[in-house]
Every structure is written in C-alpha cells, then in structure tokens.
Amino acid sequence: MVTWIIGLILAAGIGISLGLMGGGGSVLALPILVYVMGVEAKSAIAMTLVIVGTVSLIGVIPHWRRGNVNFKKAFMFGAATMLGAFLGAKLAFFVSGTFQLILFAVMMMIAAGFMIRKSSKSTKPDHDLQYYPAPVCKYCWLWMLTEGLGVGVLTGLVGVGGGFAIVPALVLLGNTPMKEAVGTSLLIIACNSVAGFLGYLGQVPLDWGLMGSFIVAASVGILGGAYLAQYVKAQQLQKIFGYFLITVAAFILFQNRQVFTSQQSQTESREKPGEQMIKSRVAAVNYPV
C-alpha cells in the first residue's frame, strides 16, 4: 500500500513537470514502474506507452484550441513514427529487458544533455534549434519520414515519446513554426504510443489498474504544473531537471551493471589453447594424482 502511494505521488510529479516545462516528465514513468512498483521491464515499457500517449493527448487539447496543431504534417510524420513504433515493439521481443533499460538510460542522457544546453544558452524558443544541424537535402520530406521511422522504433523499444527529436524535425525539415511544431509533436507522440502499445498487446502481462491510477495522477499533476508555471520560469527548471534525468539514467545503468561485468568476465575467460595447456600442466605438477 505504501509503495502504491509513493508511486502515485511520483506519477503526479510526472504531470507537474509536464505542466511546468511542457515535456520531459513522461520519461520518468518507466523507471518509476520498474524500480518503485516492481513491474517487469517489457510490461513497464508497454504500460509507459499508454501513460505517455494519454498524457500527450491531453496536452494536445490546449494547443488545438489555439490552432497550433497541423493535422496534415501530423499524419505524414505520424504515419512513419507509428510504423516504426509497431516494428520497435515487435523487435523488443528479440532483445532482453536489460538491453531495453540500458538503451532507455542512454536516451535519457541525450535528452538531458539537450535540456541542459538549451537552458544555459538561450531564452528564446526558436534558438533551441541552433543545436541541431541545418537540413541540407533536396527532398526534406523524405528525411523527415526517415527520422520519424527511427524515432518510432525507439518509442516501441524503450517507451519514450521522442519529442526532443520530433520538434526539430518538424521545424527544420517540415518548415513548421515552433509553436505549431510543439502542439503537433504531442499528437504524433500520442499516435506512435498507441502503435507501440499494439505491438505489445497480448504479448506481456499488463496491470490496467496501475496504468489507470498513474494516468489520473499525472493528469492532476499537469493541472498543478500549469498553475505553477505562472510563477516559475520553465527555463530555470530545465537545467535542474536535466541533471536529475542524468542521475536517474546513471542509477539505471548501475542497476544493470551485471551486463558489463559479465561481458568482461566472458572476455577474460577466453584463453588461447596454449595458455590452457600450460595452466593444466602447472596444476598437474602442484597436485599430482
């Protein structure tokens, strides 16, 4: 019961961070489900997709009311990400849950790096794009579809929305205004979360009650975060949150360190035939029959 309450409090924190900064908090759903609620990795990723998708869809509503959602580009880019998400979910059954968690931690560090760099360099949203390479291509729509497919595969594999990659792709490759790109990206995240979840559905056990409670807690948190956003500057929080993500990612890597130690031991155990013969002769001398 205590664990459940702690998990719901942390889920509300996810919503608060989303309401304050407009993104980023959803990546915390997976580590909370795995390390606080004790959910197996693959099931947790499938549940994270539902949570991320639902919360993103709720976030679309205010952007849609302001006219900042481009449904045409959402369909074009979203079709690629949805296909990638479904394929990524199917690919997940060919790799271990530990591999998925390690990949997730790496993605967290990349996202955190962008957040920290953006918060320390500029106060204008449009200047965020200076950290991404300018598109040099004749058919940028093809590049956008290719990136969408890649982002979708990562979504299906590790459960992240990929907003930090979708927004610049829409702006740089799709010639989309920044505000419109943010709203459109939330719709795309919701769509590829659905596609990724369908890839897991029926293949892993799911706790529907836990998912529902997390969605409710995160949704309430969004309302609180949106209210607090009037008094707190999001840019001030981005750097702190970025370092927090790095800490969580480091924790995940530490928890799965046995992968690296086992690989090292396997490397050390591979000996040349000559070395094995010498060792056997030494053992025979020291321990005669």
mmCIF file of C-alpha atoms in Angstrom:
data_model
loop_
_atom_site.group_PDB
_atom_site.id
_atom_site.type_symbol
_atom_site.label_atom_id
_atom_site.label_comp_id
_atom_site.label_asym_id
_atom_site.label_seq_id
_atom_site.Cartn_x
_atom_site.Cartn_y
_atom_site.Cartn_z
ATOM 1 C CA MET A 1 0.000 0.000 0.000
ATOM 2 C CA VAL A 2 2.834 2.374 0.914
ATOM 3 C CA THR A 3 4.621 1.563 -2.357
ATOM 4 C CA TRP A 4 1.414 2.258 -4.282
ATOM 5 C CA ILE A 5 1.019 5.678 -2.613
ATOM 6 C CA ILE A 6 4.667 6.575 -3.308
ATOM 7 C CA GLY A 7 4.210 5.539 -6.947
ATOM 8 C CA LEU A 8 1.130 7.737 -7.335
ATOM 9 C CA ILE A 9 2.927 10.711 -5.772
ATOM 10 C CA LEU A 10 5.780 10.241 -8.245
ATOM 11 C CA ALA A 11 3.246 9.896 -11.092
ATOM 12 C CA ALA A 12 1.757 13.243 -10.054
ATOM 13 C CA GLY A 13 5.309 14.615 -10.201
ATOM 14 C CA ILE A 14 5.488 13.469 -13.819
ATOM 15 C CA GLY A 15 2.404 15.549 -14.594
ATOM 16 C CA ILE A 16 3.726 18.557 -12.683
ATOM 17 C CA SER A 17 6.959 18.536 -14.676
ATOM 18 C CA LEU A 18 4.987 18.264 -17.914
ATOM 19 C CA GLY A 19 2.770 21.161 -16.888
ATOM 20 C CA LEU A 20 5.745 23.301 -15.886
ATOM 21 C CA MET A 21 8.062 22.593 -18.801
ATOM 22 C CA GLY A 22 5.794 21.187 -21.496
ATOM 23 C CA GLY A 23 7.727 17.937 -21.767
ATOM 24 C CA GLY A 24 10.355 15.659 -20.348
ATOM 25 C CA GLY A 25 8.471 14.302 -17.356
ATOM 26 C CA SER A 26 6.983 11.345 -19.182
ATOM 27 C CA VAL A 27 10.403 9.671 -19.388
ATOM 28 C CA LEU A 28 10.219 9.110 -15.631
ATOM 29 C CA ALA A 29 7.242 6.751 -15.957
ATOM 30 C CA LEU A 30 9.389 3.749 -16.914
ATOM 31 C CA PRO A 31 11.920 3.903 -14.022
ATOM 32 C CA ILE A 32 9.080 4.523 -11.543
ATOM 33 C CA LEU A 33 7.184 1.462 -12.784
ATOM 34 C CA VAL A 34 10.298 -0.745 -12.791
ATOM 35 C CA TYR A 35 12.192 0.356 -9.669
ATOM 36 C CA VAL A 36 9.362 1.612 -7.433
ATOM 37 C CA MET A 37 6.373 -0.506 -8.448
ATOM 38 C CA GLY A 38 8.410 -3.620 -9.314
ATOM 39 C CA VAL A 39 6.971 -4.127 -12.809
ATOM 40 C CA GLU A 40 8.951 -6.291 -15.248
ATOM 41 C CA ALA A 41 10.788 -4.217 -17.891
ATOM 42 C CA LYS A 42 8.832 -5.209 -21.017
ATOM 43 C CA SER A 43 5.466 -4.857 -19.251
ATOM 44 C CA ALA A 44 6.588 -1.491 -17.839
ATOM 45 C CA ILE A 45 7.518 -0.230 -21.313
ATOM 46 C CA ALA A 46 4.102 -1.229 -22.686
ATOM 47 C CA MET A 47 2.382 0.487 -19.739
ATOM 48 C CA THR A 48 4.581 3.565 -20.187
ATOM 49 C CA LEU A 49 3.391 3.869 -23.781
ATOM 50 C CA VAL A 50 -0.220 4.050 -22.572
ATOM 51 C CA ILE A 51 0.650 6.639 -19.911
ATOM 52 C CA VAL A 52 2.771 8.766 -22.253
ATOM 53 C CA GLY A 53 0.215 8.561 -25.052
ATOM 54 C CA THR A 54 -2.732 9.520 -22.850
ATOM 55 C CA VAL A 55 -0.945 12.403 -21.150
ATOM 56 C CA SER A 56 0.296 13.681 -24.530
ATOM 57 C CA LEU A 57 -3.220 13.531 -25.946
ATOM 58 C CA ILE A 58 -4.484 15.592 -23.009
ATOM 59 C CA GLY A 59 -1.689 18.071 -23.726
ATOM 60 C CA VAL A 60 -2.829 18.385 -27.360
ATOM 61 C CA ILE A 61 -6.175 19.938 -26.361
ATOM 62 C CA PRO A 62 -4.967 23.440 -25.398
ATOM 63 C CA HIS A 63 -2.655 23.567 -28.438
ATOM 64 C CA TRP A 64 -5.513 22.507 -30.727
ATOM 65 C CA ARG A 65 -7.770 25.207 -29.284
ATOM 66 C CA ARG A 66 -5.079 27.786 -30.096
ATOM 67 C CA GLY A 67 -4.747 26.464 -33.647
ATOM 68 C CA ASN A 68 -1.227 25.117 -33.100
ATOM 69 C CA VAL A 69 -1.783 21.565 -34.397
ATOM 70 C CA ASN A 70 -1.034 20.764 -38.052
ATOM 71 C CA PHE A 71 -3.012 17.584 -38.766
ATOM 72 C CA LYS A 72 -1.577 17.153 -42.257
ATOM 73 C CA LYS A 73 2.020 17.072 -41.038
ATOM 74 C CA ALA A 74 0.993 15.018 -38.021
ATOM 75 C CA PHE A 75 -0.450 12.417 -40.385
ATOM 76 C CA MET A 76 2.598 12.400 -42.680
ATOM 77 C CA PHE A 77 5.221 12.283 -39.908
ATOM 78 C CA GLY A 78 2.996 10.244 -37.595
ATOM 79 C CA ALA A 79 2.484 7.502 -40.184
ATOM 80 C CA ALA A 80 6.242 6.890 -40.207
ATOM 81 C CA THR A 81 6.584 7.029 -36.414
ATOM 82 C CA MET A 82 3.594 4.707 -35.906
ATOM 83 C CA LEU A 83 5.064 2.148 -38.284
ATOM 84 C CA GLY A 84 8.422 2.460 -36.526
ATOM 85 C CA ALA A 85 6.823 2.167 -33.074
ATOM 86 C CA PHE A 86 4.983 -1.020 -34.021
ATOM 87 C CA LEU A 87 8.155 -2.511 -35.510
ATOM 88 C CA GLY A 88 10.144 -1.419 -32.455
ATOM 89 C CA ALA A 89 7.659 -3.156 -30.156
ATOM 90 C CA LYS A 90 7.977 -6.367 -32.156
ATOM 91 C CA LEU A 91 11.777 -6.007 -32.205
ATOM 92 C CA ALA A 92 11.703 -5.733 -28.398
ATOM 93 C CA PHE A 93 10.963 -9.456 -28.124
ATOM 94 C CA PHE A 94 14.321 -10.258 -29.736
ATOM 95 C CA VAL A 95 16.307 -8.374 -27.079
ATOM 96 C CA SER A 96 16.406 -8.616 -23.299
ATOM 97 C CA GLY A 97 14.623 -6.284 -20.905
ATOM 98 C CA THR A 98 18.035 -5.294 -19.551
ATOM 99 C CA PHE A 99 19.126 -4.139 -23.008
ATOM 100 C CA GLN A 100 15.953 -2.055 -23.294
ATOM 101 C CA LEU A 101 16.603 -0.384 -19.927
ATOM 102 C CA ILE A 102 20.202 0.408 -20.883
ATOM 103 C CA LEU A 103 19.074 1.905 -24.200
ATOM 104 C CA PHE A 104 16.443 3.882 -22.309
ATOM 105 C CA ALA A 105 19.110 5.264 -19.949
ATOM 106 C CA VAL A 106 21.245 6.347 -22.914
ATOM 107 C CA MET A 107 18.243 8.129 -24.459
ATOM 108 C CA MET A 108 17.589 9.859 -21.123
ATOM 109 C CA MET A 109 21.162 11.172 -21.052
ATOM 110 C CA ILE A 110 20.866 12.501 -24.614
ATOM 111 C CA ALA A 111 17.573 14.251 -23.818
ATOM 112 C CA ALA A 112 19.049 15.644 -20.594
ATOM 113 C CA GLY A 113 22.050 16.972 -22.494
ATOM 114 C CA PHE A 114 19.796 18.911 -24.861
ATOM 115 C CA MET A 115 17.777 20.302 -21.939
ATOM 116 C CA ILE A 116 20.858 21.476 -20.043
ATOM 117 C CA ARG A 117 22.436 23.020 -23.131
ATOM 118 C CA LYS A 118 19.248 24.835 -24.163
ATOM 119 C CA SER A 119 18.602 26.218 -20.682
ATOM 120 C CA SER A 120 22.091 27.677 -20.376
ATOM 121 C CA LYS A 121 22.425 29.268 -23.812
ATOM 122 C CA SER A 122 19.198 30.970 -24.828
ATOM 123 C CA THR A 123 15.887 32.266 -23.563
ATOM 124 C CA LYS A 124 14.153 32.279 -26.946
ATOM 125 C CA PRO A 125 12.404 29.041 -28.010
ATOM 126 C CA ASP A 126 13.379 29.429 -31.651
ATOM 127 C CA HIS A 127 17.054 29.492 -30.661
ATOM 128 C CA ASP A 128 16.783 25.919 -29.409
ATOM 129 C CA LEU A 129 17.211 24.760 -32.978
ATOM 130 C CA GLN A 130 20.758 26.103 -33.210
ATOM 131 C CA TYR A 131 21.943 22.830 -31.648
ATOM 132 C CA TYR A 132 20.573 20.747 -34.499
ATOM 133 C CA PRO A 133 22.271 20.552 -37.914
ATOM 134 C CA ALA A 134 20.600 22.606 -40.616
ATOM 135 C CA PRO A 135 18.900 20.407 -43.224
ATOM 136 C CA VAL A 136 20.873 20.107 -46.432
ATOM 137 C CA CYS A 137 18.686 18.000 -48.660
ATOM 138 C CA LYS A 138 16.686 18.250 -51.857
ATOM 139 C CA TYR A 139 13.771 16.155 -50.600
ATOM 140 C CA CYS A 140 13.441 17.059 -46.914
ATOM 141 C CA TRP A 141 10.125 15.265 -46.585
ATOM 142 C CA LEU A 142 11.998 12.010 -47.206
ATOM 143 C CA TRP A 143 14.441 12.864 -44.432
ATOM 144 C CA MET A 144 11.524 13.671 -42.135
ATOM 145 C CA LEU A 145 9.905 10.305 -42.825
ATOM 146 C CA THR A 146 13.220 8.524 -42.233
ATOM 147 C CA GLU A 147 13.730 10.282 -38.911
ATOM 148 C CA GLY A 148 10.120 9.568 -37.998
ATOM 149 C CA LEU A 149 10.690 5.869 -38.615
ATOM 150 C CA GLY A 150 13.796 5.915 -36.403
ATOM 151 C CA VAL A 151 12.065 7.820 -33.603
ATOM 152 C CA GLY A 152 9.160 5.382 -33.801
ATOM 153 C CA VAL A 153 11.445 2.361 -33.437
ATOM 154 C CA LEU A 154 12.956 3.885 -30.281
ATOM 155 C CA THR A 155 9.461 4.597 -28.964
ATOM 156 C CA GLY A 156 8.459 0.977 -29.395
ATOM 157 C CA LEU A 157 11.709 -0.298 -27.912
ATOM 158 C CA VAL A 158 12.019 1.873 -24.803
ATOM 159 C CA GLY A 159 8.708 3.715 -24.414
ATOM 160 C CA VAL A 160 9.942 7.306 -24.795
ATOM 161 C CA GLY A 161 7.887 9.799 -26.785
ATOM 162 C CA GLY A 162 10.828 11.285 -28.673
ATOM 163 C CA GLY A 163 9.580 14.875 -28.569
ATOM 164 C CA PHE A 164 13.146 16.200 -28.398
ATOM 165 C CA ALA A 165 13.703 14.757 -31.894
ATOM 166 C CA ILE A 166 10.215 15.255 -33.367
ATOM 167 C CA VAL A 167 10.015 19.018 -32.751
ATOM 168 C CA PRO A 168 13.268 19.933 -34.587
ATOM 169 C CA ALA A 169 12.375 17.550 -37.415
ATOM 170 C CA LEU A 170 9.045 19.324 -37.909
ATOM 171 C CA VAL A 171 10.665 22.771 -37.794
ATOM 172 C CA LEU A 172 13.809 22.138 -39.820
ATOM 173 C CA LEU A 173 12.578 19.514 -42.255
ATOM 174 C CA GLY A 174 8.860 20.288 -42.339
ATOM 175 C CA ASN A 175 9.171 24.103 -42.276
ATOM 176 C CA THR A 176 6.755 24.244 -39.324
ATOM 177 C CA PRO A 177 6.554 27.228 -36.906
ATOM 178 C CA MET A 178 7.858 26.380 -33.415
ATOM 179 C CA LYS A 179 4.535 26.721 -31.555
ATOM 180 C CA GLU A 180 2.784 24.604 -34.160
ATOM 181 C CA ALA A 181 5.576 22.020 -34.036
ATOM 182 C CA VAL A 182 5.201 21.619 -30.251
ATOM 183 C CA GLY A 183 1.444 21.021 -30.475
ATOM 184 C CA THR A 184 1.786 18.731 -33.489
ATOM 185 C CA SER A 185 4.534 16.710 -31.802
ATOM 186 C CA LEU A 186 2.215 15.906 -28.879
ATOM 187 C CA LEU A 187 -0.342 14.450 -31.296
ATOM 188 C CA ILE A 188 2.381 12.425 -33.026
ATOM 189 C CA ILE A 189 3.635 11.110 -29.661
ATOM 190 C CA ALA A 190 0.099 10.034 -28.770
ATOM 191 C CA CYS A 191 -0.291 8.235 -32.107
ATOM 192 C CA ASN A 192 3.002 6.347 -32.029
ATOM 193 C CA SER A 193 2.398 5.422 -28.377
ATOM 194 C CA VAL A 194 -0.804 3.708 -29.488
ATOM 195 C CA ALA A 195 1.017 1.894 -32.306
ATOM 196 C CA GLY A 196 3.819 0.787 -29.987
ATOM 197 C CA PHE A 197 1.352 -0.445 -27.385
ATOM 198 C CA LEU A 198 -0.492 -2.512 -30.003
ATOM 199 C CA GLY A 199 2.821 -4.253 -30.686
ATOM 200 C CA TYR A 200 3.000 -5.326 -27.024
ATOM 201 C CA LEU A 201 -0.699 -6.038 -26.516
ATOM 202 C CA GLY A 202 -1.333 -9.701 -25.783
ATOM 203 C CA GLN A 203 2.394 -10.424 -25.510
ATOM 204 C CA VAL A 204 3.132 -9.124 -21.999
ATOM 205 C CA PRO A 205 1.105 -9.009 -18.751
ATOM 206 C CA LEU A 206 -0.433 -5.593 -18.001
ATOM 207 C CA ASP A 207 -1.709 -4.034 -14.788
ATOM 208 C CA TRP A 208 -4.617 -1.946 -16.073
ATOM 209 C CA GLY A 209 -5.471 -0.643 -12.615
ATOM 210 C CA LEU A 210 -1.943 0.652 -12.086
ATOM 211 C CA MET A 211 -1.922 2.276 -15.531
ATOM 212 C CA GLY A 212 -5.236 3.978 -14.869
ATOM 213 C CA SER A 213 -4.135 5.321 -11.491
ATOM 214 C CA PHE A 214 -0.879 6.636 -12.970
ATOM 215 C CA ILE A 215 -2.772 8.399 -15.768
ATOM 216 C CA VAL A 216 -5.158 10.040 -13.297
ATOM 217 C CA ALA A 217 -2.313 11.132 -11.001
ATOM 218 C CA ALA A 218 -0.252 12.504 -13.909
ATOM 219 C CA SER A 219 -3.281 14.341 -15.311
ATOM 220 C CA VAL A 220 -3.936 16.000 -11.946
ATOM 221 C CA GLY A 221 -0.255 16.873 -11.794
ATOM 222 C CA ILE A 222 -0.453 18.569 -15.200
ATOM 223 C CA LEU A 223 -3.142 20.902 -13.911
ATOM 224 C CA GLY A 224 -0.988 21.760 -10.899
ATOM 225 C CA GLY A 225 2.074 22.233 -13.074
ATOM 226 C CA ALA A 226 0.186 24.515 -15.452
ATOM 227 C CA TYR A 227 -0.868 26.650 -12.463
ATOM 228 C CA LEU A 228 2.673 26.797 -11.041
ATOM 229 C CA ALA A 229 4.024 27.749 -14.468
ATOM 230 C CA GLN A 230 2.639 31.256 -13.864
ATOM 231 C CA TYR A 231 5.146 31.755 -11.054
ATOM 232 C CA VAL A 232 8.127 29.639 -12.096
ATOM 233 C CA LYS A 233 10.213 30.044 -15.249
ATOM 234 C CA ALA A 234 10.475 26.781 -17.129
ATOM 235 C CA GLN A 235 14.000 27.563 -18.291
ATOM 236 C CA GLN A 236 15.236 27.706 -14.699
ATOM 237 C CA LEU A 237 13.867 24.232 -14.112
ATOM 238 C CA GLN A 238 15.171 22.669 -17.313
ATOM 239 C CA LYS A 239 18.785 22.564 -16.167
ATOM 240 C CA ILE A 240 17.857 21.105 -12.772
ATOM 241 C CA PHE A 241 15.570 18.562 -14.384
ATOM 242 C CA GLY A 242 18.253 17.703 -16.938
ATOM 243 C CA TYR A 243 20.753 16.866 -14.197
ATOM 244 C CA PHE A 244 18.040 14.883 -12.410
ATOM 245 C CA LEU A 245 17.485 12.829 -15.582
ATOM 246 C CA ILE A 246 21.224 12.136 -15.780
ATOM 247 C CA THR A 247 21.143 10.930 -12.162
ATOM 248 C CA VAL A 248 18.217 8.595 -12.878
ATOM 249 C CA ALA A 249 19.945 7.314 -16.035
ATOM 250 C CA ALA A 250 23.139 6.651 -14.064
ATOM 251 C CA PHE A 251 21.081 4.750 -11.481
ATOM 252 C CA ILE A 252 19.541 2.570 -14.208
ATOM 253 C CA LEU A 253 22.973 1.826 -15.679
ATOM 254 C CA PHE A 254 24.288 0.971 -12.190
ATOM 255 C CA GLN A 255 21.349 -1.358 -11.532
ATOM 256 C CA ASN A 256 22.124 -3.177 -14.797
ATOM 257 C CA ARG A 257 25.888 -3.194 -14.381
ATOM 258 C CA GLN A 258 25.953 -7.013 -14.385
ATOM 259 C CA VAL A 259 25.718 -6.860 -18.185
ATOM 260 C CA PHE A 260 29.075 -5.104 -18.403
ATOM 261 C CA THR A 261 30.738 -7.223 -15.702
ATOM 262 C CA SER A 262 29.513 -10.466 -17.271
ATOM 263 C CA GLN A 263 30.887 -9.411 -20.653
ATOM 264 C CA GLN A 264 34.237 -8.623 -19.046
ATOM 265 C CA SER A 265 34.368 -11.997 -17.312
ATOM 266 C CA GLN A 266 33.497 -13.753 -20.567
ATOM 267 C CA THR A 267 36.339 -11.906 -22.299
ATOM 268 C CA GLU A 268 38.785 -12.865 -19.575
ATOM 269 C CA SER A 269 37.654 -16.499 -19.728
ATOM 270 C CA ARG A 270 38.518 -16.781 -23.420
ATOM 271 C CA GLU A 271 42.061 -18.131 -23.374
ATOM 272 C CA LYS A 272 44.304 -19.397 -26.103
ATOM 273 C CA PRO A 273 44.743 -23.188 -26.299
ATOM 274 C CA GLY A 274 48.433 -22.808 -25.399
ATOM 275 C CA GLU A 275 47.632 -20.887 -22.225
ATOM 276 C CA GLN A 276 45.084 -23.509 -21.171
ATOM 277 C CA MET A 277 47.677 -26.308 -21.712
ATOM 278 C CA ILE A 278 50.295 -24.503 -19.596
ATOM 279 C CA LYS A 279 47.814 -23.995 -16.765
ATOM 280 C CA SER A 280 46.797 -27.659 -16.849
ATOM 281 C CA ARG A 281 50.447 -28.764 -16.653
ATOM 282 C CA VAL A 282 51.104 -26.447 -13.716
ATOM 283 C CA ALA A 283 48.054 -27.827 -11.953
ATOM 284 C CA ALA A 284 49.284 -31.401 -12.578
ATOM 285 C CA VAL A 285 52.686 -30.583 -11.053
ATOM 286 C CA ASN A 286 51.213 -28.909 -7.969
ATOM 287 C CA TYR A 287 48.509 -31.502 -7.440
ATOM 288 C CA PRO A 288 49.883 -34.911 -8.593
ATOM 289 C CA VAL A 289 47.473 -37.810 -8.747
#
